[in-house]
Coordinates of C-alpha atoms and ligand atoms in Angstrom, one line a residue:
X1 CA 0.0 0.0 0.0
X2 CA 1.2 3.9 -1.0
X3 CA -0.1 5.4 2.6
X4 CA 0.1 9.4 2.8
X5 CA -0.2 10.9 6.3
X6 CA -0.6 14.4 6.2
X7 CA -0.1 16.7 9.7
X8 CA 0.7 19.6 11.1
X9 CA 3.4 18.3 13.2
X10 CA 6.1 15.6 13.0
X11 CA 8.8 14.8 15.8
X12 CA 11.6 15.5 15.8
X13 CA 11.3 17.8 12.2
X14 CA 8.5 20.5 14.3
X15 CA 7.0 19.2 17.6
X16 CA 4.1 21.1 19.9
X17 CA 2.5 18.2 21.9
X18 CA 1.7 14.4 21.4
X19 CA 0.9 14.8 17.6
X20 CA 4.1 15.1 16.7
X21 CA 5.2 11.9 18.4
X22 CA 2.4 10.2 16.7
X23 CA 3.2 11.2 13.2
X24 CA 6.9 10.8 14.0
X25 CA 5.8 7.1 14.8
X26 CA 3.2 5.7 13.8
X27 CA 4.6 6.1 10.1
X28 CA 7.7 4.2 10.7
X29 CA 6.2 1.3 12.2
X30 CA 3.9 1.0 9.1
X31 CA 6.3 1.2 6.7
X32 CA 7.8 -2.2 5.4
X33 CA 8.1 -4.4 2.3
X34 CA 4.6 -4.3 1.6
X35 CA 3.7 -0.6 2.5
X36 CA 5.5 2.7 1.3
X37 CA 4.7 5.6 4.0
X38 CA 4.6 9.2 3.1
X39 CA 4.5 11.9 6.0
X40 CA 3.6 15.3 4.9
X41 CA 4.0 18.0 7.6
X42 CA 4.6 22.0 6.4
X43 CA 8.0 23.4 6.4
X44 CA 8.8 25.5 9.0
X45 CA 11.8 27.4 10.4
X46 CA 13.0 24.6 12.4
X47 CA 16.5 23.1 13.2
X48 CA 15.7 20.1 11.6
X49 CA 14.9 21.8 8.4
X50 CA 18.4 23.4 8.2
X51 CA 20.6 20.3 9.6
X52 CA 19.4 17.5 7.3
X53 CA 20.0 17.0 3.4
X54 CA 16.8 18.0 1.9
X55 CA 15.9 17.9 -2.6
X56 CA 13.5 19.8 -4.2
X57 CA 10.8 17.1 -5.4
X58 CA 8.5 19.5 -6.6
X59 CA 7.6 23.2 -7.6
X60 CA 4.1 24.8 -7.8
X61 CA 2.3 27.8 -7.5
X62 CA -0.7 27.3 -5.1
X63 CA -3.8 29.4 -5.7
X64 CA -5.7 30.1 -2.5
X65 CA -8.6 32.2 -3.9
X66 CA -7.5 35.2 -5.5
X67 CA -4.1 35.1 -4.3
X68 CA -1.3 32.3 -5.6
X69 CA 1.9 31.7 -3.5
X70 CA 4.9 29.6 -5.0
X71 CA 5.7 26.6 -3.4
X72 CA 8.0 23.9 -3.2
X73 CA 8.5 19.9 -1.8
X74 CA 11.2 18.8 -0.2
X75 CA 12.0 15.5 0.5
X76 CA 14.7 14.4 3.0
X77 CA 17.1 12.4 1.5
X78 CA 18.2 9.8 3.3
X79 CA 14.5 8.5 5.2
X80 CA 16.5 8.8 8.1
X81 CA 12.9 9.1 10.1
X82 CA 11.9 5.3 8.9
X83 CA 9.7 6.5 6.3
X84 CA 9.7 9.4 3.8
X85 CA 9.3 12.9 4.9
X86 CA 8.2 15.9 2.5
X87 CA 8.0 19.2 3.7
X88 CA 5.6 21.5 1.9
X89 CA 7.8 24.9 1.6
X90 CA 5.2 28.1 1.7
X91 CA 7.7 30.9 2.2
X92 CA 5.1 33.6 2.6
X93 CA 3.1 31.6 5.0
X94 CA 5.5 29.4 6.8
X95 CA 8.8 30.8 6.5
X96 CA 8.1 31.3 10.5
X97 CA 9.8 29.8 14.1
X98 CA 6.4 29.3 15.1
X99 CA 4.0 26.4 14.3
X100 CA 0.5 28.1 15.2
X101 CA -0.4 30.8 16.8
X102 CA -1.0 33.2 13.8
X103 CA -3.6 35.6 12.5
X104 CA -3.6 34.1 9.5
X105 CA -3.5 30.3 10.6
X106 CA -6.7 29.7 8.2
X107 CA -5.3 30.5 5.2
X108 CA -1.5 28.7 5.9
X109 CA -3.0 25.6 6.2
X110 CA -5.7 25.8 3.8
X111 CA -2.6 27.1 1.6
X112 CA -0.4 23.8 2.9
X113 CA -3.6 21.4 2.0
X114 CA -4.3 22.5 -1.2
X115 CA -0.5 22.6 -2.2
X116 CA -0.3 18.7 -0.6
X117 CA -2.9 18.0 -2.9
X118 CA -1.7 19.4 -6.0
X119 CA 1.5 18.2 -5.2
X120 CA 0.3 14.1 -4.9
X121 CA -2.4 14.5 -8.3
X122 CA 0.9 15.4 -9.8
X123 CA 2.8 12.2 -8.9
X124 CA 2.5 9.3 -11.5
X125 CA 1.0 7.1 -8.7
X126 CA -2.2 7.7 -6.6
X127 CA -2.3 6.9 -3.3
X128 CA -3.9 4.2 -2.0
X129 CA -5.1 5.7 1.6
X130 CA -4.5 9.3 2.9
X131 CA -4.6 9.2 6.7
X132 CA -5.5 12.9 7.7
X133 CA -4.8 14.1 11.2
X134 CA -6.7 17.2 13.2
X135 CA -8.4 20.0 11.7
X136 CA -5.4 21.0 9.6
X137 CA -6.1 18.4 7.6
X138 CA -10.1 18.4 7.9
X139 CA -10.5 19.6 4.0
X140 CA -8.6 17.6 2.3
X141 CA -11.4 14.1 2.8
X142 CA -13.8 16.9 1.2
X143 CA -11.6 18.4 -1.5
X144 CA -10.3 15.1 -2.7
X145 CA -14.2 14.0 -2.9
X146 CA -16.0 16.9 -4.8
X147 CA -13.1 19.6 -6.4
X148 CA -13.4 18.4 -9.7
X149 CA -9.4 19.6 -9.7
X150 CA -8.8 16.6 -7.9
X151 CA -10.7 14.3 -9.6
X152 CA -7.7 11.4 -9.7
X153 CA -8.2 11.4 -5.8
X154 CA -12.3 11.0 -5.9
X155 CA -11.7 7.2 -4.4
X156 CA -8.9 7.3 -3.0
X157 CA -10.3 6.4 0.6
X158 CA -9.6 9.0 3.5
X159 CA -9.2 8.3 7.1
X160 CA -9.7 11.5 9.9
X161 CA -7.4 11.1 13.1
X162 CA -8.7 13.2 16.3
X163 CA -6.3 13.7 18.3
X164 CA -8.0 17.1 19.9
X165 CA -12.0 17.8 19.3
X166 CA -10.9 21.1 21.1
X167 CA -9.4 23.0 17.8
X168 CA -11.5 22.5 15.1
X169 CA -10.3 25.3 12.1
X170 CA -13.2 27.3 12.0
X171 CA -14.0 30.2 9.7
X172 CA -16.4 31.9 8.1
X173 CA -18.3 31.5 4.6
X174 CA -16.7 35.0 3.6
X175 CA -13.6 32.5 2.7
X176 CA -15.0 29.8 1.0
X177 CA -13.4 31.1 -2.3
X178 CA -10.1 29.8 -0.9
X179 CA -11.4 26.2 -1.7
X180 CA -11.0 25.0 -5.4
X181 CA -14.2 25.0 -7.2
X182 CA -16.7 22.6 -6.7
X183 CA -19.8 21.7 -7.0
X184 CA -22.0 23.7 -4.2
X185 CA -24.6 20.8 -4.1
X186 CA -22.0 19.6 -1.6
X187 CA -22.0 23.1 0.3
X188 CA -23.6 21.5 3.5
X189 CA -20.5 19.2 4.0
X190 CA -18.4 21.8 4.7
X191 CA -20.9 23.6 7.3
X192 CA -21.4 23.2 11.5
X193 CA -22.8 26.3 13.5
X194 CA -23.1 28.3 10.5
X195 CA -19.2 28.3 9.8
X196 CA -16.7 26.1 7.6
X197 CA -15.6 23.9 10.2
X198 CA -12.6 22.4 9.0
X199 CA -13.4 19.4 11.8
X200 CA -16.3 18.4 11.2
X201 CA -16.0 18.6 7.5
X202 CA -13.4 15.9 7.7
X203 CA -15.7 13.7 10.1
X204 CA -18.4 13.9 7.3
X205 CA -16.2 13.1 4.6
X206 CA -13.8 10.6 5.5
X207 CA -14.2 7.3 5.2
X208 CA -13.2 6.3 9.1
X209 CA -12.8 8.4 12.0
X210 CA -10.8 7.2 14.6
X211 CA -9.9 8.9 17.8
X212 CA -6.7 7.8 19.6
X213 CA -8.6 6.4 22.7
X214 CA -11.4 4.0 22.8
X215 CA -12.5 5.8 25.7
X216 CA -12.2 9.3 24.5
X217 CA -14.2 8.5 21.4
X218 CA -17.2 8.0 23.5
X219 CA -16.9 11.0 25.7
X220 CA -17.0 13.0 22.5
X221 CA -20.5 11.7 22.1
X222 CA -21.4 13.6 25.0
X223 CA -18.9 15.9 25.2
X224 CA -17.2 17.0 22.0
X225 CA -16.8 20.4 21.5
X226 CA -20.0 21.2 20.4
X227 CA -19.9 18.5 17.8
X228 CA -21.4 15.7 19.9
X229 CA -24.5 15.1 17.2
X230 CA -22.4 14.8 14.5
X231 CA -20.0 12.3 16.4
X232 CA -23.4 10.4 17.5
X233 CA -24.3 10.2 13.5
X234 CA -21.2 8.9 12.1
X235 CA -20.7 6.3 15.2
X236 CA -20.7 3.3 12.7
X237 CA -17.9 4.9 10.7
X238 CA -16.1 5.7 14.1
X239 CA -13.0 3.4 16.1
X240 CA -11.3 4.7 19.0
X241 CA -7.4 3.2 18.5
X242 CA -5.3 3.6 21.4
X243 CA -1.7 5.5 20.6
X244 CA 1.5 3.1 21.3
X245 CA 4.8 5.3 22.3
X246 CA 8.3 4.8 20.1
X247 CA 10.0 2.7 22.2
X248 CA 13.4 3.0 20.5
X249 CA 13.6 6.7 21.3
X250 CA 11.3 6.2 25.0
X251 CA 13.9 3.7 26.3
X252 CA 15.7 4.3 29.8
X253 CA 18.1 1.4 28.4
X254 CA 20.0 3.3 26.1
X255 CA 18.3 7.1 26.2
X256 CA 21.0 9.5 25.7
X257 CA 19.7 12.2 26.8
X258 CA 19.1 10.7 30.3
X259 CA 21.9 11.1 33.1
X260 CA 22.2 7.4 33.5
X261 CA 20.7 4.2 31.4
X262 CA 18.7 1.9 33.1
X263 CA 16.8 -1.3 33.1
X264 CA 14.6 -3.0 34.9
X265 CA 17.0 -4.8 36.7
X266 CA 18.7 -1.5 37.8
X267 CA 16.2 1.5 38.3
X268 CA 16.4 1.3 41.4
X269 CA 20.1 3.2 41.3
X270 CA 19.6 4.4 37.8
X271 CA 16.7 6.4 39.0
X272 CA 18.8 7.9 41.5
X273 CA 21.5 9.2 39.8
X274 CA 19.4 10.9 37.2
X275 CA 17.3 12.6 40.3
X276 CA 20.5 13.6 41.8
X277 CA 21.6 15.5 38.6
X278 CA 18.0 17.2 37.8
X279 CA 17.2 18.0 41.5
X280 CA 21.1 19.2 41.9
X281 CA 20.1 21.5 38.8
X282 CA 16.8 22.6 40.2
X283 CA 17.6 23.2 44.0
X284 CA 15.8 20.5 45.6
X285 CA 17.0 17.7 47.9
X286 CA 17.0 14.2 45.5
X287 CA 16.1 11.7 49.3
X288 CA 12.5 13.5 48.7
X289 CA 9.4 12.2 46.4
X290 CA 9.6 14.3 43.3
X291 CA 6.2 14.7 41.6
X292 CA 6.8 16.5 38.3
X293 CA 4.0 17.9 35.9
X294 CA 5.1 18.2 31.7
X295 CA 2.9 19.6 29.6
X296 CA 1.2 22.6 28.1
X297 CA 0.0 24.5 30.8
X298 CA -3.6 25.1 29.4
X299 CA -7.2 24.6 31.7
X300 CA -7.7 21.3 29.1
X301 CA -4.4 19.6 30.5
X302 CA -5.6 20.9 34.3
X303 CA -2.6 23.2 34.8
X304 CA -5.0 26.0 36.2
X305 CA -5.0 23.6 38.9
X306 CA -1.8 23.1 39.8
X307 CA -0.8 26.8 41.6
X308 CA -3.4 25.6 44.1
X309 CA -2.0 22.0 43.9
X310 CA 1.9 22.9 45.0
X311 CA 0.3 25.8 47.6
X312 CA -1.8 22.8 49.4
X313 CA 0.7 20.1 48.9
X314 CA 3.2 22.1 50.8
X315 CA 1.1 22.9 53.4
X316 CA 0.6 19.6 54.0
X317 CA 3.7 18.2 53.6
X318 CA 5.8 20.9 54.5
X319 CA 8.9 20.1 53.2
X320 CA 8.9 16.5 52.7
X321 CA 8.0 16.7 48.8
X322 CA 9.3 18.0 45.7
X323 CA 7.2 19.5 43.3
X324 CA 8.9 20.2 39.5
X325 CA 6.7 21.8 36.7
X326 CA 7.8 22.1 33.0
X327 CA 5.8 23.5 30.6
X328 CA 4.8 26.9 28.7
X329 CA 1.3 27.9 27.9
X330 CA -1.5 30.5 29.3
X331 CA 0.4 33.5 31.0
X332 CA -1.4 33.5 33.8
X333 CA -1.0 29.6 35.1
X334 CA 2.3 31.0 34.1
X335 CA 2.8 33.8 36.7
X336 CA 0.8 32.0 39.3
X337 CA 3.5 29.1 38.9
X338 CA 6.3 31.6 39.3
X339 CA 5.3 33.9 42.2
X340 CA 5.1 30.2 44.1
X341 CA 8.8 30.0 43.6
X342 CA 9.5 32.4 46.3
X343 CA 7.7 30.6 48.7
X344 CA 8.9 27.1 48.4
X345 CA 12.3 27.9 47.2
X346 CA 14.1 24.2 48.0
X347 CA 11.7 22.2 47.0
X348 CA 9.6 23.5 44.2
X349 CA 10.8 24.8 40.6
X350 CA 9.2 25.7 37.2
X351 CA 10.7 25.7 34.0
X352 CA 8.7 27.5 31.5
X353 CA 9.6 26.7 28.1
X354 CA 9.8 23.6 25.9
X355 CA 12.8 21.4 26.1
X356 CA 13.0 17.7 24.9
X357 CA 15.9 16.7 27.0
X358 CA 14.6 18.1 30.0
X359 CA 11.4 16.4 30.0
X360 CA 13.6 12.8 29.0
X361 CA 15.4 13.4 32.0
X362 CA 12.2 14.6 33.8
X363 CA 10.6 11.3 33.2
X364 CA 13.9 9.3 34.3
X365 CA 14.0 11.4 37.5
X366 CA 10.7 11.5 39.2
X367 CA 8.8 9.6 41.2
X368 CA 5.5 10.3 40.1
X369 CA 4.3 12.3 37.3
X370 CA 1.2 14.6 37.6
X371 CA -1.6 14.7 35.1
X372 CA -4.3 16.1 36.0
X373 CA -6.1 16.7 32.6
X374 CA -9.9 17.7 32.7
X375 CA -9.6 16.4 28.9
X376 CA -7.0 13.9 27.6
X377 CA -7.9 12.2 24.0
X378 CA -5.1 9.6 24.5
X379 CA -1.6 10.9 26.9
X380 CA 1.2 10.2 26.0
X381 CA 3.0 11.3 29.1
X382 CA 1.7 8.1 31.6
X383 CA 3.0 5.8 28.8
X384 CA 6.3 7.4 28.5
X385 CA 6.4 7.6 32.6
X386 CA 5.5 4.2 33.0
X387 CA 8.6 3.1 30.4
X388 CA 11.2 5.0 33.4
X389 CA 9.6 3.3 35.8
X390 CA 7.9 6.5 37.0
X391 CA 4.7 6.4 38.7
X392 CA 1.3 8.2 36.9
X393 CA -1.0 10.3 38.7
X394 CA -4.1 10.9 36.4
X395 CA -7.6 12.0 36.5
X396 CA -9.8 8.9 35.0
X397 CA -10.9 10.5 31.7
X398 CA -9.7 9.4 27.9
X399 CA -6.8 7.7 27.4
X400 CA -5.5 7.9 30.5
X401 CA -8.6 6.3 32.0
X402 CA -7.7 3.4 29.1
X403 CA -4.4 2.8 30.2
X404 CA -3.5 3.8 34.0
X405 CA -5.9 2.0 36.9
X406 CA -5.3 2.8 40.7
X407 CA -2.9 0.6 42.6
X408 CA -5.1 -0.7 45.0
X409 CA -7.5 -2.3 42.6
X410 CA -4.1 -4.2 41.5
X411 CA -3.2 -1.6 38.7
X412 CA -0.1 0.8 37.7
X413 CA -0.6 4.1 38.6
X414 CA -2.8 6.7 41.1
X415 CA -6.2 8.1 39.9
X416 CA -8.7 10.5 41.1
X417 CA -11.9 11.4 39.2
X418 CA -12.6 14.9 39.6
X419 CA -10.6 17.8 38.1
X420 CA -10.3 19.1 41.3
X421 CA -7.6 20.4 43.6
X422 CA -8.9 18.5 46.9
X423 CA -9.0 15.2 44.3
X424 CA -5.4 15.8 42.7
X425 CA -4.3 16.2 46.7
X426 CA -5.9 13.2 47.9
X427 CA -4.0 11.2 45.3
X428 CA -0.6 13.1 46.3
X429 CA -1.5 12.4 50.0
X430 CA -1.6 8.6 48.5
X431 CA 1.6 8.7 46.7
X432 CA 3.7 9.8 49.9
X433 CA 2.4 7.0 51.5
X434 CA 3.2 4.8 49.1
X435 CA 6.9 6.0 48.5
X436 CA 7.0 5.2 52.2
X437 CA 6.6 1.6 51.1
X438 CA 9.7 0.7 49.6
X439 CA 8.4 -3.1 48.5
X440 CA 5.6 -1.4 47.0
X441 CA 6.4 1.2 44.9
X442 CA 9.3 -1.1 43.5
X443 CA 6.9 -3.5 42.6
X444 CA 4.6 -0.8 40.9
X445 CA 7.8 0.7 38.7
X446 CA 8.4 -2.5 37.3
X447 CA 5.0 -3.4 36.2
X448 CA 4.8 -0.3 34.5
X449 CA 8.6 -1.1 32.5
X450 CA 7.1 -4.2 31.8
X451 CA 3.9 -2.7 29.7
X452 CA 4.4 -2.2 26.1
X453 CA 2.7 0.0 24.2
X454 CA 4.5 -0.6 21.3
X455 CA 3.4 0.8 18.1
X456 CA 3.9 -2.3 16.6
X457 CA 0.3 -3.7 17.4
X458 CA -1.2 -0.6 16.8
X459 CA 0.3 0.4 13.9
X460 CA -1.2 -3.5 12.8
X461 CA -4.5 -2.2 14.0
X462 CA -4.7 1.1 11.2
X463 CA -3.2 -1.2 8.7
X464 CA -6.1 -3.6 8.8
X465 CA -8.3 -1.2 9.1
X466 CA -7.3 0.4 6.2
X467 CA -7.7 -2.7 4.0
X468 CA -10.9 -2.5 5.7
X469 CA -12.0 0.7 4.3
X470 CA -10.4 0.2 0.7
X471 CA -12.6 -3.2 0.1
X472 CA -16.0 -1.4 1.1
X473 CA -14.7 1.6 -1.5
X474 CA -14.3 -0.9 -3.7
X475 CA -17.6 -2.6 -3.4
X476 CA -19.5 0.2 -3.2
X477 CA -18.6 1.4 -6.7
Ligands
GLC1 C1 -3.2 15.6 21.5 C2 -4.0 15.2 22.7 C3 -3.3 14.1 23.5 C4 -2.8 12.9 22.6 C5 -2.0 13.5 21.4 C6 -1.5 12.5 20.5 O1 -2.1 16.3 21.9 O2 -4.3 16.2 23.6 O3 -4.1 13.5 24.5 O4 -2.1 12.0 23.3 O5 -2.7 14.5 20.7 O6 -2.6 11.8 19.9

């Protein structure tokens, strides 16, 4: 099979949250003798960009509405990734540090979907699945179904990955000259609330939607975003696929970036030597429990939580804890996090910023790993905690509810059910006891370095399905 996943993100080439590490992954484990993967991600300003070998594949000039932008492909030479990369260069519109975060987000990737499309009906092969991920890619199930432009795709079946029913690309009717023409018989595909919704265009179009949690697929059916009646309709076309976690690059064993490797056999000591280093950094004694937190620090992940979490931690525990947060995000949950430093100076730090290495060796280090999400469509973070032998505190809801159950009903990790700051306590009041028990918490860490959530079986999982999807095309014409 020729499989195209198209994203906004791809680790390590441009990396915001969990996306990235899924389309840095998930790619590499389907790609073998009998499938040829294809990740397209836009090219931004990143360090990847300008330290790898890249060829120009392919030049165009894109037409978004009235305006046309020039625009190239590059490909990375060497598939150095495990599968091949092409970067969709939009100077004008991506020629930016930034990912998101732009006033004119719309139109770069409406720009980068139109330009992946012309670029692939140009190839002398067609596809034979293009696996489309968040709203960025929402269009491109509908434009490769009814633009008459891309006629060569009309069959070509199209799968939607949610990975966040938060952010769904919506904007008004004012721009619907941006698309290529089409018939506008097909106007109401592209409609929800009155808008274009990039989203929810893709859900109606694509053959499968799949979210990356069984669990979080059916809280979108009561909670999604506004779009719960539309995830209701298309249930039958719906599968909720759990994420696995790239255990070549996730593994204490041989992880360079870590202060010491470790295995199974040896985390005990391992563990310590990587908290000595990263609590010597931070100022905070390494014989203490250190809970960390990594993650955007936005209400969805619980973060506007936490300033109350490490002010009624401490004054329970005094200073018998460590409490380490890394992450960047609403300005606010920001300064809240940093006016605490004064107060607990010894034993609690922030780090606000994004830093790859520093949340390897964050993982390595701790004991326990906060997240407190009032939202979580998979998690990555428990996975990649439970790998180093570090011990996940979660709020039952998605994926985390799918993969993390509490110790005392015999499972690998804390949880709590409320996003609340008296629930998120009561599990850190349960966590000291439990570091207390030596026997215990040993036996807990290496449960959790024994789980594997390899990609491999997933990756199996969208394979099949695929097929899947292809044969009932194929019937149905
Ligand atoms: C998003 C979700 C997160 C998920 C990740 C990868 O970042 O918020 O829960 O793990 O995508 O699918």
């Amino acid at each position: 099979m020729e499989i195209f996943h198209i994203g906004a993100e791809c680790y390590p080439v441009a990396k915001v949250g969990g996306l990235a590490d899924v389309i840095g992954a998930l790619p590499k484990y389907q790609n073998n003798t009998e499938n040829t993967v294809r990740v397209v991600i836009p090219c931004y300003e990143t360090t990847f960009r300008f330290q790898n070998d890249f060829e120009c594949v392919h030049w165009g000039k894109l037409k978004l509405g009235t305006f046309n932008f020039p625009f190239s492909v590059l490909k990375e030479k060497t598939n150095k990734l495990g599968f091949e990369l092409y970067l969709i260069e939009i100077p004008e519109l991506f020629n930016r540090p930034d990912i998101y975060n732009y006033r004119d987000d719309i139109e770069r990737f409406v720009a980068f979907q139109i330009a992946s499309l012309d670029w692939i009906i140009g190839r002398n092969s067609i596809p034979d699945i293009i696996h489309c991920h968040d709203h960025h890619t929402g269009l491109i199930p509908f434009m490769s179904k009814y633009c008459p432009k891309y006629v060569k795709l009309k069959n070509v079946p199209t799968v939607i990955t949610i990975h966040n029913s938060l952010y769904q690309g919506v904007f008004t009717f004012n721009k619907l000259y941006y698309l290529p023409e089409f018939d506008l018989i097909h106007i109401k595909e592209l409609e929800w609330g009155n808008c274009i919704n990039s989203l929810a265009t893709a859900i109606k179009c694509a053959d499968e939607v799949t979210t990356v949690s069984p669990t979080y697929l059916n809280e979108i059916n009561y909670s999604g975003n506004g779009l719960e009646t539309l995830y209701q309709r298309v249930r039958n076309k719906s599968k909720g696929i759990l994420n696995g976690i790239d255990l070549d690059i996730w593994n204490p064993e041989n992880d360079s970036m870590i202060a010491a490797n470790y295995s199974i056999a040896t985390f005990s000591e391992g563990k310590q030597q990587n908290k000595k280093k990263l609590c010597l950094q931070f100022g905070m004694n390494p014989t203490k429990p250190l809970f960390s937190f990594i993650g955007r620090l936005y209400n969805e992940k619980g973060a506007d939580l936490l300033p109350k979490v490490v002010t009624s931690a401490f004054t329970t525990f005094k200073e018998e804890i460590n409490i380490l947060i890394l992450g960047y995000g609403e300005t606010e949950i920001e300064n809240k996090l940093t006016q605490l430093l004064s107060t607990h100076k010894g034993n609690y730090n922030i780090y606000i910023g994004y830093d790859e290495e520093l949340a390897h060796r964050t993982y390595a280090s701790s004991d326990f790993i906060l997240i407190p999400s009032r939202m979580e469509p998979c998690g990555l973070n428990q996975m990649y905690a439970l790998r180093y032998g570090t011990i996940p505190i979660v709020r039952r809801t998605g994926g985390l509810k799918d993969t993390i159950i509490d110790f005392e009903d015999d499972g690998n990790g804390i949880c709590h059910d409320q996003a609340s700051v008296e629930d998120v306590c009561d599990s850190i009041e349960r966590a000291v006891d439990l570091y207390k028990d030596k026997e215990q918490i040993d036996k807990l860490r290496i449960k959790g370095m024994n789980t594997n959530h390899s990609w491999k079986n997933v990756s199996q999982e969208y394979l099949e399905l695929y097929n899947l999807i292809t044969t009932k095309k194929y019937e149905s014409q």
